[in-house]
Structures are given as C-alpha cells and as structure tokens.
C-alpha cells in the first residue's frame, strides 16, 4: 500500500476519494494490524513525508490505542498488549525518534501517541526505559526537543495513574519540569511546555507537597511563572494554582496571602484568560470549604481528614470588593450568547459561592455596593448591583435577608417592567427567581409574598413573559419557584385566582415564534408542569381542561412527513415536552378518585398518541413518552391490559436500550407500574420481560444504576403473578444470589457504598415480592432451598453495619415475609440467624417509624412461624 | 495541551425539570411498591393474629410438617456445605486435601441403560487425563486431583484466578471447576461448574450449570490461547442431548482431546458430592484406551482386581453410600497383616466370579492381594466393579445404548388412543 498517497486521499475534499482511502486503510488494518501500525509509525517518523500525512498517521495510531467508549477502550488495550513484541518495539522507537523532528506538528503528535502507549504499558510494567529516555532528552540542547519531551511528560502524567510510577522517577520528572519552568530557562516555548506539563504532574507530587522545602520551591516557581511576560505561561501557571487549590488545599496556608495579591493583580490588570483563572482559584477554594463544612457541619473533629482553614472568611474584606469590581465589566450581549463566559460572569459566580461559604458575613460587604449602584444611569452599574444582590441570596440566613428583600421587592418589580435595558431586566427576573427559590415557601417564617403584593408580582411576571426570550425565560423561572413555594399550602392556594391566567400565558409563550431561543419553550413547559404539580383540588377542573389542549398539541407534532434530521430533532424535543406535561397532568389527576374517573375518558386517545410518538422513531423509544405511560398505567389499573398488545414491543425496545440507560431504567420502572396495574393479566408478557431483564443483568454493557431497579422489578413481577413466577424462580434467584453475595461487603468510597445500598434494596425488594407472591400457594416449598442463603444475606449486611435506613426497613421486612411465607419450614433456620435476634431488636427500637412498622410485622410473622 | 475549560453554570437552576420528573416517577413507583407490599403484609398479619389466637392443633396438619422438616434439614446441610466453600479457600495442608477429595461428584459406571435417556440426559466424550478440581481464589488458581494433591498452582483468567490491577481477586469471589487436565495440549477441559465467581451452583440442575459454564467460561477469557503469563488454557467440551444423533456425535465425533469413554449427565441432577447414579460413565474400545483396568505396571491383569475398604465388622465394602458389602475378610489375615478398619485392600476376583440374585450381588470370589496403593483415597464403587466384570464377560455395547433410545419404551410414555374396531 502506498501509505502516503492513501493518507493524502483520506484528507481529500472529494468525498468519494476520501471514502475510498478510508476503506483501504480499514482493510489493511483488519488484514495485518502490526504491519499497519508499523507503517503508520514509519510515516510519522519520516522527515521526507508531508506534514499532513505524518499528523494523520499519528492520529490513526492514537485512535488505535484509545477510545472514548469504555468497552472499546478495553478491547484496544488488550489488542495492543497482545501485539507482536518486535512490532511494538519498532513503533515505540519511531515515536521516540519523532520527538526530535524539526517539524513541530510531528513532534506534538508523537507526544500524544507516546503517552497513550505509556498509559497502556506502564501499568503492566512494560516499557520501563521510557521515562529514563525522556528525561535524558530534557538535557539535550535543541530547544524543540526539550519542548516536545516536556510536552510528552505532561501528556504521560495525564494518562498514567500516579501509583504506577515510583517516587524516584516522579522526583526526576518534577525536577525536569520545574527546571523547565524556572526563569533560568531561556526559551519561551520550553517554559510554556513545562508549565503545562506541571499542571498534569501535580497529581504525582503528593510526597513532594508534604516536604516543606520542596513545596516552598514548587510554589515559588509556579508563582513566579504567573508573572511571566508571556500570557500563555501566565495562564498555565494560574491553572496550576487552581489545581493546587483543590489537590493540596490543606497545604495552602503559608502561601494564601501571596496568592491573594497575585490573583487580585491578575483580576484587575491582566488579560481576560488569565484573570478568569485567577477568579477560578477562589471559586475552587469556595468549593473545597463548602464541601468540608457540609461534611463536618462546621465542627472540625479529629476524625475528619482535612480541616477548614476559613481562607474565604479571612479573605472577604478584600476578596468581595475585588469580585464586585468585576461585575461592572459585562459584555453587551452576554445574555443572548449561550456560550458566553467572561470576567463579570466568573466574578458573579464566585461571589455567589463566597456567599454560600461564609453566610451572613457577606451581607454588609455587598449592601453598600448595591445601594450605591442600583439607581445609577449607567446600565452596567444597575445590572452589577442587581447581580450582586441575586448572588448573595443563597447562604446568608433568612433573618438577615428578608428585611432587605422586603425593601427591594417593589423596586425589582418596577425595574422588571420599566428598566430600559434588557440586560438589567434579565438579571432582575433571575434575582426574583432566586428570592422565591430561597426565601419563599412553608419553611420560611415571615412570608415575603402577601395578599397585598401577590397580584402585582404575578402581573409583572406574566407581562415579562412577553419580553425578549432571555428575559421571558427568567420570568418563567421566577414563576416556577413562586408556584413551588405553595407546594404544601393546603386545600386553598393563593395562586388559585390566577391559575387560568397563568396557564394561558404560559401556553402563549410556548407558541411564540422565538420560543426556541434561550430555551424559552422548555422553561415555559417546565413552569406549567410545576404550576400543575403544586395546584390544589380547587383548580382540578382547570387542569382537566388542559388535557384536550396538550393532547391536540401532541397530535399536531405527528402531522409532519418526511422530516429532515433537524426537523426530526425539533419534533422529538417538542414531543418530549408535551409528553412530560401530560405525565404531570396524569399523575395529578390520577391521584384522586374523582378526577381520575373523569380523566380516564381521555385515556384511549392519549395512549394512541403515545404509541404514535414511539412509532416516529425507529430504533429507540421516547423516554418522556415512556415515563408518561407509567403514570397512565398507574392511573388506569387493570384497564391498561387493553393497550398491552400494541405497547409491548416498545416496552421491549426500551428494555433493550443499553446506550441510553436512562431510557432503560425508566422502562424498568414502567414494568413495575404495569405489574401493579395488571396483576396476573401481565402473565402473557412475562416470558419476554423476564428474558430481557435477565439478559440485562448479565450484560456488562448496561450502566450499573439500572441493575437495582431490575431486581426490584423481579419483586413487582412476582407479586403480580404469584406462583406463576415458578418458571423464572431459578434464574431470578441465581441472579439475586450472586448479586447478594457481591453486595454483602462494601469497601470503597461513599459513592460506592451508596450504590451498594441501592443494590441491596433492590435485591431485598425482589425477595419480598417473591415471598409475598408465593404466599398461600401450594408451591411455597420451592422457596425453602433459598431460605438459608437469604438469611445469610440478611445476617451479612446486618453485620457490615453500613446499611442505610431504607435498606434496614426493607431487610427486616424480608425477614418477616420469609417467616410468613415459609412458616414452620424455616423456623429453625430463622432461630439460628442473627437477624431474628439482634437485628430485629435493633429495628424494633428504631426511631424511624417505617423501620419499626416493618420490624413489628417481622416479629409477628416469626412468632407465628416458630410457635407451630 | 489546551487550557482547561472553567465555565460554570450561569443563572441556571441546578436540576432540570426532566430530571425532576424522573425522580418523582421513581418516588411514586417506590411508594406504590411499598403500598403493594404493605397491603400483602397487612393481609397476612391480620390472618396471622387471628390464627395465633386459635388453638395451635387446628392450624396445620402435622403430617405435612414431618415431611418438610426433613427437607429443611437437608437444605441446612447444603448451606453448611456452601459455607465450607468459602472457608475451604482458607484451609491449609492435609485438611484441604481431605476436603477437596470429598467434593467431587463421581459418576457411577453404567451397568444398565437408564430410562428416558434421550429426554433427560446429556452425553459427552470424556477427555482422558487427570480429573481434578480447579479452584481460583485470592488471585491464584490451584488444581487438585481426586486424592487432594496439588497438580498445578498457576495464574488463570478465571474470576479471582490471578492478581490483577482492579483487585478482582477479592476473598469474596472464587470459582470451583470440575475439570480433566489433558496432558498433551496442556488444557483443562471443564466438565462441570461447581462455583462461579462466589456463587455456588451445587443446587442448580445440570442443565443450568452447563448453560452457565458455557456462557461464563468463554466470557472470562479463560478459553483464550495460552500466554506467557496464563500458561494453561481452559476449554469446554461439546455436550449433546442424548438422543440418537447426540449419542452418535459424542461417540464418533472428532474432538481435540483423547477420549476416555462417554459421560452421561441427568439434566435435572444437582451437583452432588460423592458417587451418584445421576452421572454415568460408559466406555468401549472405540472411545477409550483404558476399557479394562490395568495394574500398576500398565498391564491388564489376568484377573479383575478390586479395591475395597475394610470395616470394623471385617466387612469388605465399596465406596458407595450406603456401602455394598462384598464379603468378610478372614480374621487371620487381619491379625497377621495388622490391618486396621478403614484401610483399603486389593483383591482379585477369582474364577468363581460374581454371582447375582434378582440383580443383587450375592457372592464374590475374592482373593486377597494386599494393601492398596497409598495414593488411593477411595475404595472402588459397586458400579465400577460390576462394569469391569461385565467388560470382561458380557459388555454393554454402544448398539445397546442406541437401541434403547430407539425402543418405544424410551418414547414419551403417553398412552395413545386406541380405536375400537369392534
């Protein structure tokens, strides 16, 4: 194969030529992988080849080593490890040689490929000489070799986990990198590459950061680099500081004053990319401190790893004024541009984080700024003042904020209608939303919305929904939180008189020509949903009137034929919003018998539409439609059976959707809904459903979060079909048993423990459903062989002492169900178990009522089982 | 390396309404599930409280109890067996040998053809080689022969079978496979799966175990070609339904290993340690090099030899449970040779042979040869002795097997309608 020509063709503008070239590359790769990779590395190293083919060769090589998809990645790694050793050595030698190439693109490509190879080989103790040979390169004279080598070290640190490289080599890498950064290095490109490499190498410097002298030196070099004449180096140096702020928070105390001075200067004087990093340093410190404070509730005790140093609290007298200054540097059209990110936005965001970190202390530092600027003729000052106000609404106590809000509310409402500047109105509407989010609702003692101002607030918000899309979207958001605050207001809501008008306005918004801008239409439907969710019985007839309206809208989306892919996406998005809205309505109306009865007259029509929505797609099902069908099944009860013949194939499709695991999880939930609705009428569909669920469990492609609901679903099915579950018993039990064994013991971080508890809960719900399903059937004895294992599982998780309340409740319930269903057959086993004694007693004296209730049930069932 | 994106959400709510809808749905489903279960429990608990106040004797029939109590006991035995598997991985030295020696399921020899062969049985060609248990746990794999001695100690791709980066060699997971090590291709042919990844399969039917074996073993990568690190390959064997074509395929089919007879597995049988009539072995000259037992020198002795265990009451018995007695040993020999009960002794079957009455062994003409080889862990089984005896006298031929599949007896035994012709 003439590889150069093929690689050139692969970049041709002519689609046919390109396709042809790609095809022959693919073919060659399939026929002879080592030969193919060798050829590519040969192309990359060859100085006589055009730069574009060298780059592409390197890129293909890189893609042969790594992929975004986890499964694929594992395959590629395996493939490389099994590749012929000679070919690999040649490829690697070529890559290293390319680092000395005069062509910068070739060097840079080789850097990345080397790092990928290192990422695979170093953990397997292969290529041990790599780091040594890179380090010897650093001492070579040509600057471009040095630069490429440092870049490679940087990529390498990004690819490889720190525990793979021993401390001696880490020290040498850090030394080389730090030497590259320091002022004694004359070449700017080398310094830049070294600074960027340090960013990735910081994760390796744990030991070095524990040594005072080495840490001082590292910090000095980084701080000096923030003063470099080259803006890219300054930016990279600040990135290092940001990374240090989260990785080595607890080591920062001696340097924090200096860092403040450096960042303040950068925020005020430096170019924006640098200033943004300087602000990010403080945002990151806020993140660290709120995490620490949330975790330990402010009480630092001996067993927490990292104490809070209260850097933010100490810094606010200087930090807050600095951030307030940034608020005045807005860009004209930042609210229309979704991708915008500038110093004013970063500063405002940081101010909000500071407020969350320090609470009340921030209020007196910000109020004078608001007062001074909020009435100024320059829109920048009014907007900055409003943004500052909005930013501090989360964190400080309601007692501190409510007096301010009471004064500001009228002003805000006026600004939202009258301010000539759209930017100010946008921020004002957002601030109103924040006021309602944090200071309105049953949790706040003194209401800020009263009979006196409610009418005005709603009028202003509905008025603003006619404003520009970005302002209208924020107004919808404010209304969302306004409605949410009345969620548990009782039988009569202050919104009732306005309900019709609010719904009408929101529907009007959804029909605006520009409703797709600034995600306005989404916001309008979301607000409509919240208004419906939080409505009371008084307005049920009005919610019922919404059904034909939304149904018609959904019907209209089905009209279009032969849509382009863009139109299809729009259609699908709109269908999602409408199905979501119907779901909320169904759930609302289904929750009371009287409204459910009236609603059900629409059920056939709605279900027909959902099925048509499914039919719009060929390969996947619409998650929102699936969620809505779950709600419909719940409302319809046994009547849902008539939809099953047509719906079943979509149910199956949803269960098979591994890629969009949310869809799969939602569908599993819907199976549960249908089980409860149909009870034994689900039997004809059980074979297919159980087969698919078992397949899902044994797949390693399925996202782990879907597995617990699948187990719960076994319980739902067993409870619905009773002894008919016998068919699946062995399979279900074997899957449950192996999962139970895996989830008995937990070692890992909080996230894993949380997952394990979810998994346990799913397993236990399955056992409960199965026992209850077989109860009173002549086939109860089929369960006896499983009892020892289940009791062992209960004892096991009890002894681990790390289950949460939900698991505790479900677990003790299973003990009861087991005793109830098996009775005397399990008596001796139950009596031998720890669960029937210590665990049961612990639950009986629990303060959690749900646990107690389940425990009492278990006690009753056990007493009965052992008394016979 | 491009600068890192540091954009944070701006003027945005932390959670989308869609996510909220999902979560609310889950909440509703969880609530409904609780309600459904609660309802079931309330129903039960009201029945319970009613019944427990009623006189005990009326609540249940004692006869049912008796039956099921024995079942429960049986199951609790199974439980302690399962527990042992975990504990066994921690045993050391002679204990571990003894433990493993007792764990294999041992086929009986086929001395007559079972009913419903084609419906209820699997058949496959048994590889010639060393029968062993392969146990992977804690990042290493050990194979142990029938007598408990270690054959190999090696890393494998089985779960927990080698030290890996992801630490999958945790104490919780282990595998136990029933294998035959085939010397010439250095392959472990897995003939049964006892535990997989911490999950015991003792109580599963052969049907399920074979299904699990075929899907899991392949998935684990243990069947891949050997590498420097993973020296030994694992392989499954082709298993057939024991209908005519399956039996024929197992008998004549080409396999990558040397055959040593055919194994028959009853599909519904659990993995039961020790001798079981639900797994049978059969062989003839076409499918095995070792039809007739050889002696220590590899030669076929002129007389059939058997190994029997000496009991307290001087009875000579097989390894079956319950043991079958072949007669009593002369007190003289016991005293002279200082034999203790429990010892394994070797005998030849004399010209008198074995005589049967109503299919039961009545008399055996035994000639005492001496103590058996120390490597032996068990006496011969009854079926083995009989099979060997038959081989030397009137063997069960493959045609007999095929014929029994064809015979109408073996078809579904549903009575067909008979038309009355009057």
Short mmCIF file of C-alpha atoms in Angstrom, two decimals, chain A residues 338 465 467-477 480 503 505-530 550 553-554 556-557 566-581, chain B residues 12 17 21:
data_model
loop_
_atom_site.label_atom_id
_atom_site.label_comp_id
_atom_site.label_asym_id
_atom_site.label_seq_id
_atom_site.Cartn_x
_atom_site.Cartn_y
_atom_site.Cartn_z
CA UNK A 338 -25.27 30.72 25.44
CA UNK A 465 -43.10 36.66 29.55
CA UNK A 467 -40.28 40.38 26.75
CA UNK A 468 -37.22 39.19 24.82
CA UNK A 469 -36.70 35.42 25.00
CA UNK A 470 -33.93 35.61 27.60
CA UNK A 471 -35.95 37.87 29.91
CA UNK A 472 -39.11 35.82 29.37
CA UNK A 473 -37.23 32.65 30.21
CA UNK A 474 -36.07 34.12 33.54
CA UNK A 475 -39.62 35.27 34.26
CA UNK A 476 -40.85 31.72 33.70
CA UNK A 477 -38.16 30.55 36.09
CA UNK A 480 -41.66 28.22 38.70
CA UNK A 503 -51.70 28.71 32.31
CA UNK A 505 -49.85 32.99 29.46
CA UNK A 506 -47.52 30.01 29.61
CA UNK A 507 -49.27 28.34 26.67
CA UNK A 508 -48.97 31.58 24.74
CA UNK A 509 -45.25 31.63 25.46
CA UNK A 510 -44.88 28.11 24.08
CA UNK A 511 -46.32 29.34 20.79
CA UNK A 512 -44.01 32.33 20.43
CA UNK A 513 -42.14 32.31 17.14
CA UNK A 514 -38.89 32.76 19.02
CA UNK A 515 -39.74 30.21 21.71
CA UNK A 516 -36.77 28.05 20.79
CA UNK A 517 -34.32 30.81 21.71
CA UNK A 518 -32.85 30.88 25.20
CA UNK A 519 -34.65 27.57 25.87
CA UNK A 520 -37.78 29.65 26.43
CA UNK A 521 -40.26 26.98 25.40
CA UNK A 522 -38.67 24.41 27.67
CA UNK A 523 -38.81 26.86 30.56
CA UNK A 524 -42.47 27.60 29.84
CA UNK A 525 -43.46 23.91 29.88
CA UNK A 526 -41.38 23.26 32.98
CA UNK A 527 -43.16 26.10 34.73
CA UNK A 528 -46.53 24.85 33.54
CA UNK A 529 -45.65 21.44 34.99
CA UNK A 530 -44.72 22.93 38.33
CA UNK A 550 -52.00 19.39 25.33
CA UNK A 553 -50.62 19.86 20.59
CA UNK A 554 -49.13 16.40 20.70
CA UNK A 556 -50.09 18.25 15.79
CA UNK A 557 -46.48 17.16 16.17
CA UNK A 566 -33.01 18.75 12.09
CA UNK A 567 -36.81 18.84 11.93
CA UNK A 568 -36.95 15.38 13.43
CA UNK A 569 -34.89 16.52 16.37
CA UNK A 570 -37.17 19.53 16.89
CA UNK A 571 -40.21 17.30 16.67
CA UNK A 572 -38.78 14.87 19.16
CA UNK A 573 -37.89 17.67 21.56
CA UNK A 574 -41.39 19.13 21.41
CA UNK A 575 -42.94 15.70 21.84
CA UNK A 576 -40.76 15.26 24.89
CA UNK A 577 -42.02 18.47 26.43
CA UNK A 578 -45.65 17.58 25.71
CA UNK A 579 -45.34 14.01 26.99
CA UNK A 580 -43.65 15.40 30.10
CA UNK A 581 -46.53 17.78 30.60
CA UNK B 12 -29.24 28.21 35.86
CA UNK B 17 -37.36 19.55 35.19
CA UNK B 21 -39.89 14.20 36.58
#
